């Protein structure tokens, strides 16, 4: 299992120290949760902008940007210069299919891989037509917004369906799952067919990040 550590619950005053801990623990990605305070609450724009700059200065670990914003195009322009491994946008934030297709193209043309994220209440049928042209589906297992929420078990079914579908039609998008994940939940996500888990508070609050990371990556 690959682990993308969410920095949402990092305490700003301990940020650099925590980023080093995540680096030393060898997280596969830093997960940057950009929220505009409109598409979802709270507003994390400033902290995430400062954090990606700090992380780029101290680490080579790939960056996984999760945009929970109304104006995805604006924030794609803001984050592309940092050359993130992934930029993921929310299906629900687009008013038209063409608008989403344009943003997918822009991300791919600028060398990042593109993901589409769906909220818990959004069915996978809504994004099926985009699956052949994207690299990753981010299945939200909590309502986007705050870290530390409880994992919604019903999302395991979505992961299973996405896994079956990609085998059925021979597609190679990754399945990333985000929200409320700890060691026990991570095992269920892996069984359902998930490839990457986003883990925030379980790692950030862990006494031994290195030990927990090792267990999570070995699932
Ligand atoms: C919530 C964010 C998640 C979340 C993960 O909207 O997208 O990345 O912060 O944090 P935990 O693991 O604390 O749920
Ligand atoms: Zn996230």
PDB file of C-alpha atoms and ligand atoms in Angstrom:
ATOM      1  CA  UNK A   1       0.000   0.000   0.000  1.00  0.00           C
ATOM      2  CA  UNK A   2       1.261   3.528  -0.773  1.00  0.00           C
ATOM      3  CA  UNK A   3       0.768   6.209   1.870  1.00  0.00           C
ATOM      4  CA  UNK A   4       0.043   9.885   1.183  1.00  0.00           C
ATOM      5  CA  UNK A   5       0.370  11.795   4.476  1.00  0.00           C
ATOM      6  CA  UNK A   6      -2.166  14.626   4.786  1.00  0.00           C
ATOM      7  CA  UNK A   7      -0.706  17.757   6.400  1.00  0.00           C
ATOM      8  CA  UNK A   8      -4.159  19.183   7.199  1.00  0.00           C
ATOM      9  CA  UNK A   9      -3.887  18.593  10.932  1.00  0.00           C
ATOM     10  CA  UNK A  10      -0.237  19.704  11.247  1.00  0.00           C
ATOM     11  CA  UNK A  11       0.156  22.466  13.860  1.00  0.00           C
ATOM     12  CA  UNK A  12       1.579  25.504  11.997  1.00  0.00           C
ATOM     13  CA  UNK A  13       4.039  26.248  14.814  1.00  0.00           C
ATOM     14  CA  UNK A  14       5.428  22.670  14.511  1.00  0.00           C
ATOM     15  CA  UNK A  15       5.147  22.426  10.711  1.00  0.00           C
ATOM     16  CA  UNK A  16       8.831  22.200   9.727  1.00  0.00           C
ATOM     17  CA  UNK A  17       9.567  19.658  12.477  1.00  0.00           C
ATOM     18  CA  UNK A  18       6.538  17.546  11.471  1.00  0.00           C
ATOM     19  CA  UNK A  19       7.435  17.700   7.766  1.00  0.00           C
ATOM     20  CA  UNK A  20      10.907  16.371   8.652  1.00  0.00           C
ATOM     21  CA  UNK A  21       9.312  13.524  10.661  1.00  0.00           C
ATOM     22  CA  UNK A  22       7.122  12.620   7.652  1.00  0.00           C
ATOM     23  CA  UNK A  23      10.194  12.720   5.386  1.00  0.00           C
ATOM     24  CA  UNK A  24      12.212  10.482   7.767  1.00  0.00           C
ATOM     25  CA  UNK A  25       9.247   8.098   8.035  1.00  0.00           C
ATOM     26  CA  UNK A  26       9.447   7.797   4.228  1.00  0.00           C
ATOM     27  CA  UNK A  27       5.868   8.666   3.338  1.00  0.00           C
ATOM     28  CA  UNK A  28       5.257   7.994  -0.375  1.00  0.00           C
ATOM     29  CA  UNK A  29       3.600  11.400  -0.831  1.00  0.00           C
ATOM     30  CA  UNK A  30       2.830  14.617   1.020  1.00  0.00           C
ATOM     31  CA  UNK A  31      -0.936  15.190   0.691  1.00  0.00           C
ATOM     32  CA  UNK A  32      -1.744  18.901   0.396  1.00  0.00           C
ATOM     33  CA  UNK A  33      -5.398  19.659   1.238  1.00  0.00           C
ATOM     34  CA  UNK A  34      -6.232  22.980  -0.420  1.00  0.00           C
ATOM     35  CA  UNK A  35      -9.614  24.296   0.749  1.00  0.00           C
ATOM     36  CA  UNK A  36     -11.035  27.686  -0.264  1.00  0.00           C
ATOM     37  CA  UNK A  37     -13.582  28.011   2.562  1.00  0.00           C
ATOM     38  CA  UNK A  38     -16.331  28.048  -0.118  1.00  0.00           C
ATOM     39  CA  UNK A  39     -16.423  24.568  -1.718  1.00  0.00           C
ATOM     40  CA  UNK A  40     -15.636  23.224   1.753  1.00  0.00           C
ATOM     41  CA  UNK A  41     -14.783  24.763   5.120  1.00  0.00           C
ATOM     42  CA  UNK A  42     -12.197  25.614   6.554  1.00  0.00           C
ATOM     43  CA  UNK A  43     -10.008  27.895   4.424  1.00  0.00           C
ATOM     44  CA  UNK A  44      -6.506  26.349   4.243  1.00  0.00           C
ATOM     45  CA  UNK A  45      -5.205  28.342   1.243  1.00  0.00           C
ATOM     46  CA  UNK A  46      -2.447  30.228   3.060  1.00  0.00           C
ATOM     47  CA  UNK A  47      -1.149  27.337   5.207  1.00  0.00           C
ATOM     48  CA  UNK A  48      -1.041  24.977   2.205  1.00  0.00           C
ATOM     49  CA  UNK A  49       0.749  27.534   0.012  1.00  0.00           C
ATOM     50  CA  UNK A  50       3.399  28.129   2.719  1.00  0.00           C
ATOM     51  CA  UNK A  51       3.656  24.381   3.406  1.00  0.00           C
ATOM     52  CA  UNK A  52       4.267  23.308  -0.205  1.00  0.00           C
ATOM     53  CA  UNK A  53       7.092  25.846  -0.422  1.00  0.00           C
ATOM     54  CA  UNK A  54       8.659  24.552   2.797  1.00  0.00           C
ATOM     55  CA  UNK A  55       8.230  20.916   1.755  1.00  0.00           C
ATOM     56  CA  UNK A  56       9.800  21.557  -1.674  1.00  0.00           C
ATOM     57  CA  UNK A  57      12.811  23.078   0.119  1.00  0.00           C
ATOM     58  CA  UNK A  58      13.376  20.203   2.554  1.00  0.00           C
ATOM     59  CA  UNK A  59      12.160  17.066   0.781  1.00  0.00           C
ATOM     60  CA  UNK A  60      12.098  15.261  -2.579  1.00  0.00           C
ATOM     61  CA  UNK A  61       9.062  13.180  -1.619  1.00  0.00           C
ATOM     62  CA  UNK A  62       6.400  13.558  -4.353  1.00  0.00           C
ATOM     63  CA  UNK A  63       3.495  15.884  -3.696  1.00  0.00           C
ATOM     64  CA  UNK A  64      -0.172  14.956  -4.039  1.00  0.00           C
ATOM     65  CA  UNK A  65      -2.368  18.081  -4.255  1.00  0.00           C
ATOM     66  CA  UNK A  66      -6.054  17.698  -3.364  1.00  0.00           C
ATOM     67  CA  UNK A  67      -8.064  20.746  -4.512  1.00  0.00           C
ATOM     68  CA  UNK A  68     -11.318  21.233  -2.617  1.00  0.00           C
ATOM     69  CA  UNK A  69     -12.134  24.566  -4.239  1.00  0.00           C
ATOM     70  CA  UNK A  70     -14.820  26.183  -6.400  1.00  0.00           C
ATOM     71  CA  UNK A  71     -12.347  27.616  -8.922  1.00  0.00           C
ATOM     72  CA  UNK A  72     -10.181  24.571  -9.758  1.00  0.00           C
ATOM     73  CA  UNK A  73      -8.616  26.271 -12.801  1.00  0.00           C
ATOM     74  CA  UNK A  74      -7.260  29.112 -10.648  1.00  0.00           C
ATOM     75  CA  UNK A  75      -5.657  26.746  -8.110  1.00  0.00           C
ATOM     76  CA  UNK A  76      -4.291  24.431 -10.821  1.00  0.00           C
ATOM     77  CA  UNK A  77      -2.418  27.485 -12.140  1.00  0.00           C
ATOM     78  CA  UNK A  78      -1.198  28.206  -8.589  1.00  0.00           C
ATOM     79  CA  UNK A  79       0.126  24.700  -7.933  1.00  0.00           C
ATOM     80  CA  UNK A  80       1.469  23.520 -11.329  1.00  0.00           C
ATOM     81  CA  UNK A  81       4.719  25.529 -10.871  1.00  0.00           C
ATOM     82  CA  UNK A  82       5.580  23.269  -7.874  1.00  0.00           C
ATOM     83  CA  UNK A  83       5.472  20.270 -10.259  1.00  0.00           C
ATOM     84  CA  UNK A  84       3.334  18.065  -7.986  1.00  0.00           C
ATOM     85  CA  UNK A  85       3.177  14.356  -8.864  1.00  0.00           C
ATOM     86  CA  UNK A  86      -0.651  14.564  -8.775  1.00  0.00           C
ATOM     87  CA  UNK A  87      -3.247  17.320  -8.866  1.00  0.00           C
ATOM     88  CA  UNK A  88      -6.722  16.069  -7.972  1.00  0.00           C
ATOM     89  CA  UNK A  89      -9.884  18.103  -8.584  1.00  0.00           C
ATOM     90  CA  UNK A  90     -13.424  17.528  -7.292  1.00  0.00           C
ATOM     91  CA  UNK A  91     -15.973  16.357  -9.858  1.00  0.00           C
ATOM     92  CA  UNK A  92     -18.664  18.245  -7.921  1.00  0.00           C
ATOM     93  CA  UNK A  93     -16.895  21.601  -8.339  1.00  0.00           C
ATOM     94  CA  UNK A  94     -17.347  21.768 -12.148  1.00  0.00           C
ATOM     95  CA  UNK A  95     -20.357  23.346 -13.854  1.00  0.00           C
ATOM     96  CA  UNK A  96     -19.769  21.573 -17.200  1.00  0.00           C
ATOM     97  CA  UNK A  97     -18.027  18.532 -18.652  1.00  0.00           C
ATOM     98  CA  UNK A  98     -16.000  20.762 -20.971  1.00  0.00           C
ATOM     99  CA  UNK A  99     -14.691  22.833 -18.063  1.00  0.00           C
ATOM    100  CA  UNK A 100     -13.468  19.601 -16.393  1.00  0.00           C
ATOM    101  CA  UNK A 101     -11.943  18.279 -19.640  1.00  0.00           C
ATOM    102  CA  UNK A 102     -10.018  21.561 -20.072  1.00  0.00           C
ATOM    103  CA  UNK A 103      -8.567  21.332 -16.550  1.00  0.00           C
ATOM    104  CA  UNK A 104      -7.616  17.656 -17.063  1.00  0.00           C
ATOM    105  CA  UNK A 105      -5.745  18.607 -20.246  1.00  0.00           C
ATOM    106  CA  UNK A 106      -3.973  21.551 -18.579  1.00  0.00           C
ATOM    107  CA  UNK A 107      -2.693  19.378 -15.718  1.00  0.00           C
ATOM    108  CA  UNK A 108      -1.458  16.644 -18.051  1.00  0.00           C
ATOM    109  CA  UNK A 109       0.121  19.103 -20.524  1.00  0.00           C
ATOM    110  CA  UNK A 110       2.152  20.558 -17.660  1.00  0.00           C
ATOM    111  CA  UNK A 111       3.665  17.272 -16.558  1.00  0.00           C
ATOM    112  CA  UNK A 112       1.560  16.395 -13.518  1.00  0.00           C
ATOM    113  CA  UNK A 113      -0.748  13.414 -13.261  1.00  0.00           C
ATOM    114  CA  UNK A 114      -4.437  14.148 -12.844  1.00  0.00           C
ATOM    115  CA  UNK A 115      -6.987  12.798 -10.365  1.00  0.00           C
ATOM    116  CA  UNK A 116     -10.730  13.247  -9.940  1.00  0.00           C
ATOM    117  CA  UNK A 117     -12.136  13.125  -6.421  1.00  0.00           C
ATOM    118  CA  UNK A 118     -15.721  12.221  -5.534  1.00  0.00           C
ATOM    119  CA  UNK A 119     -17.512  13.046  -2.298  1.00  0.00           C
ATOM    120  CA  UNK A 120     -19.150  10.199  -0.342  1.00  0.00           C
ATOM    121  CA  UNK A 121     -22.577  10.921  -1.865  1.00  0.00           C
ATOM    122  CA  UNK A 122     -21.318  10.988  -5.483  1.00  0.00           C
ATOM    123  CA  UNK A 123     -21.694   7.671  -7.345  1.00  0.00           C
ATOM    124  CA  UNK A 124     -18.853   6.344  -9.540  1.00  0.00           C
ATOM    125  CA  UNK A 125     -21.184   6.400 -12.577  1.00  0.00           C
ATOM    126  CA  UNK A 126     -20.823  10.198 -12.545  1.00  0.00           C
ATOM    127  CA  UNK A 127     -17.110   9.997 -13.422  1.00  0.00           C
ATOM    128  CA  UNK A 128     -16.991   6.796 -15.517  1.00  0.00           C
ATOM    129  CA  UNK A 129     -16.563   8.712 -18.799  1.00  0.00           C
ATOM    130  CA  UNK A 130     -13.396  10.383 -17.467  1.00  0.00           C
ATOM    131  CA  UNK A 131     -11.698   7.219 -16.197  1.00  0.00           C
ATOM    132  CA  UNK A 132      -9.882   6.418 -19.488  1.00  0.00           C
ATOM    133  CA  UNK A 133      -8.156   9.848 -19.460  1.00  0.00           C
ATOM    134  CA  UNK A 134      -7.208  10.282 -15.798  1.00  0.00           C
ATOM    135  CA  UNK A 135      -4.476   8.719 -13.666  1.00  0.00           C
ATOM    136  CA  UNK A 136      -6.206   8.505 -10.288  1.00  0.00           C
ATOM    137  CA  UNK A 137      -9.602   8.440  -8.592  1.00  0.00           C
ATOM    138  CA  UNK A 138      -9.675   9.891  -5.061  1.00  0.00           C
ATOM    139  CA  UNK A 139     -12.560   8.288  -3.152  1.00  0.00           C
ATOM    140  CA  UNK A 140     -13.510  10.497  -0.193  1.00  0.00           C
ATOM    141  CA  UNK A 141     -14.306   8.287   2.793  1.00  0.00           C
ATOM    142  CA  UNK A 142     -15.340  11.335   4.844  1.00  0.00           C
ATOM    143  CA  UNK A 143     -17.180  14.540   3.933  1.00  0.00           C
ATOM    144  CA  UNK A 144     -14.348  16.762   2.607  1.00  0.00           C
ATOM    145  CA  UNK A 145     -13.266  19.450   5.050  1.00  0.00           C
ATOM    146  CA  UNK A 146     -12.024  18.594   8.479  1.00  0.00           C
ATOM    147  CA  UNK A 147      -9.437  15.937   9.380  1.00  0.00           C
ATOM    148  CA  UNK A 148     -10.060  13.476  12.199  1.00  0.00           C
ATOM    149  CA  UNK A 149     -13.525  12.359  10.989  1.00  0.00           C
ATOM    150  CA  UNK A 150     -14.796   8.744  11.145  1.00  0.00           C
ATOM    151  CA  UNK A 151     -14.263   6.541   8.058  1.00  0.00           C
ATOM    152  CA  UNK A 152     -17.546   5.896   6.171  1.00  0.00           C
ATOM    153  CA  UNK A 153     -17.618   2.094   5.692  1.00  0.00           C
ATOM    154  CA  UNK A 154     -20.047   2.351   2.753  1.00  0.00           C
ATOM    155  CA  UNK A 155     -17.240   3.783   0.609  1.00  0.00           C
ATOM    156  CA  UNK A 156     -15.554   0.338   0.620  1.00  0.00           C
ATOM    157  CA  UNK A 157     -18.222  -0.705  -1.910  1.00  0.00           C
ATOM    158  CA  UNK A 158     -17.190   2.145  -4.253  1.00  0.00           C
ATOM    159  CA  UNK A 159     -13.533   1.118  -4.043  1.00  0.00           C
ATOM    160  CA  UNK A 160     -14.495  -2.477  -4.879  1.00  0.00           C
ATOM    161  CA  UNK A 161     -16.596  -1.334  -7.889  1.00  0.00           C
ATOM    162  CA  UNK A 162     -13.803   0.906  -9.190  1.00  0.00           C
ATOM    163  CA  UNK A 163     -11.322  -1.963  -8.841  1.00  0.00           C
ATOM    164  CA  UNK A 164     -13.608  -4.422 -10.665  1.00  0.00           C
ATOM    165  CA  UNK A 165     -14.366  -1.873 -13.383  1.00  0.00           C
ATOM    166  CA  UNK A 166     -10.713  -1.094 -14.178  1.00  0.00           C
ATOM    167  CA  UNK A 167     -10.031  -4.849 -14.508  1.00  0.00           C
ATOM    168  CA  UNK A 168     -13.145  -5.328 -16.654  1.00  0.00           C
ATOM    169  CA  UNK A 169     -12.262  -2.568 -19.145  1.00  0.00           C
ATOM    170  CA  UNK A 170      -8.481  -2.830 -18.738  1.00  0.00           C
ATOM    171  CA  UNK A 171      -7.852   0.691 -17.414  1.00  0.00           C
ATOM    172  CA  UNK A 172      -4.930   1.608 -15.153  1.00  0.00           C
ATOM    173  CA  UNK A 173      -6.120   4.500 -12.945  1.00  0.00           C
ATOM    174  CA  UNK A 174      -4.966   4.360  -9.325  1.00  0.00           C
ATOM    175  CA  UNK A 175      -7.542   4.260  -6.520  1.00  0.00           C
ATOM    176  CA  UNK A 176      -6.686   6.612  -3.642  1.00  0.00           C
ATOM    177  CA  UNK A 177      -8.861   6.793  -0.500  1.00  0.00           C
ATOM    178  CA  UNK A 178      -8.992   9.785   1.801  1.00  0.00           C
ATOM    179  CA  UNK A 179     -10.397  10.360   5.248  1.00  0.00           C
ATOM    180  CA  UNK A 180     -10.565   8.666   8.639  1.00  0.00           C
ATOM    181  CA  UNK A 181      -7.955   6.004   7.807  1.00  0.00           C
ATOM    182  CA  UNK A 182      -5.932   4.139  10.462  1.00  0.00           C
ATOM    183  CA  UNK A 183      -4.136   0.763  10.420  1.00  0.00           C
ATOM    184  CA  UNK A 184      -7.296  -1.336  10.832  1.00  0.00           C
ATOM    185  CA  UNK A 185      -9.237   0.617   8.171  1.00  0.00           C
ATOM    186  CA  UNK A 186      -6.229   0.547   5.826  1.00  0.00           C
ATOM    187  CA  UNK A 187      -6.470  -3.271   5.711  1.00  0.00           C
ATOM    188  CA  UNK A 188     -10.130  -3.032   4.624  1.00  0.00           C
ATOM    189  CA  UNK A 189      -9.228  -0.479   1.954  1.00  0.00           C
ATOM    190  CA  UNK A 190      -6.500  -2.768   0.618  1.00  0.00           C
ATOM    191  CA  UNK A 191      -8.876  -5.760   0.500  1.00  0.00           C
ATOM    192  CA  UNK A 192     -11.428  -3.650  -1.409  1.00  0.00           C
ATOM    193  CA  UNK A 193      -8.769  -2.788  -4.029  1.00  0.00           C
ATOM    194  CA  UNK A 194      -7.388   0.589  -2.947  1.00  0.00           C
ATOM    195  CA  UNK A 195      -3.806   1.464  -3.975  1.00  0.00           C
ATOM    196  CA  UNK A 196      -2.998   4.668  -2.042  1.00  0.00           C
ATOM    197  CA  UNK A 197      -4.301   5.724   1.363  1.00  0.00           C
ATOM    198  CA  UNK A 198      -4.373   9.317   2.576  1.00  0.00           C
ATOM    199  CA  UNK A 199      -3.637   9.353   6.290  1.00  0.00           C
ATOM    200  CA  UNK A 200      -3.697  12.562   8.309  1.00  0.00           C
ATOM    201  CA  UNK A 201      -4.408  12.605  12.019  1.00  0.00           C
ATOM    202  CA  UNK A 202      -3.479   8.936  12.617  1.00  0.00           C
ATOM    203  CA  UNK A 203       0.098   9.722  11.495  1.00  0.00           C
ATOM    204  CA  UNK A 204       0.342  13.331  12.715  1.00  0.00           C
ATOM    205  CA  UNK A 205      -0.824  12.321  16.204  1.00  0.00           C
ATOM    206  CA  UNK A 206       1.255   9.119  16.256  1.00  0.00           C
ATOM    207  CA  UNK A 207       4.034   8.810  18.872  1.00  0.00           C
ATOM    208  CA  UNK A 208       6.138   6.750  16.446  1.00  0.00           C
ATOM    209  CA  UNK A 209       5.450   7.946  12.863  1.00  0.00           C
ATOM    210  CA  UNK A 210       8.198   5.731  11.424  1.00  0.00           C
ATOM    211  CA  UNK A 211       6.766   2.551  12.981  1.00  0.00           C
ATOM    212  CA  UNK A 212       3.190   3.320  11.931  1.00  0.00           C
ATOM    213  CA  UNK A 213       4.313   4.253   8.383  1.00  0.00           C
ATOM    214  CA  UNK A 214       6.177   0.939   8.072  1.00  0.00           C
ATOM    215  CA  UNK A 215       3.061  -1.010   9.114  1.00  0.00           C
ATOM    216  CA  UNK A 216       0.817   0.976   6.753  1.00  0.00           C
ATOM    217  CA  UNK A 217       3.157   0.534   3.776  1.00  0.00           C
ATOM    218  CA  UNK A 218       3.440  -3.210   4.441  1.00  0.00           C
ATOM    219  CA  UNK A 219      -0.304  -3.835   4.221  1.00  0.00           C
TER     220      UNK A 219
HETATM  221  C1  LIG B   1     -10.445  15.932   4.491  1.00  0.00           C
HETATM  222  C2  LIG B   1      -9.095  15.805   3.814  1.00  0.00           C
HETATM  223  C3  LIG B   1      -8.375  14.544   4.232  1.00  0.00           C
HETATM  224  C4  LIG B   1      -8.245  14.425   5.699  1.00  0.00           C
HETATM  225  C5  LIG B   1      -7.405  13.232   6.072  1.00  0.00           C
HETATM  226  O1  LIG B   1     -11.265  16.669   3.666  1.00  0.00           O
HETATM  227  O2  LIG B   1      -9.264  15.729   2.418  1.00  0.00           O
HETATM  228  O3  LIG B   1      -7.101  14.513   3.600  1.00  0.00           O
HETATM  229  O4  LIG B   1      -7.651  15.583   6.195  1.00  0.00           O
HETATM  230  O5  LIG B   1      -7.150  13.377   7.414  1.00  0.00           O
HETATM  231  P1  LIG B   1      -7.611  12.274   8.462  1.00  0.00           P
HETATM  232  O6  LIG B   1      -6.705  11.081   8.184  1.00  0.00           O
HETATM  233  O7  LIG B   1      -7.342  12.926   9.786  1.00  0.00           O
HETATM  234  O8  LIG B   1      -9.049  11.979   8.202  1.00  0.00           O
HETATM  235 ZN1  LIG B   2      -7.358  15.215   1.119  1.00  0.00          ZN
END
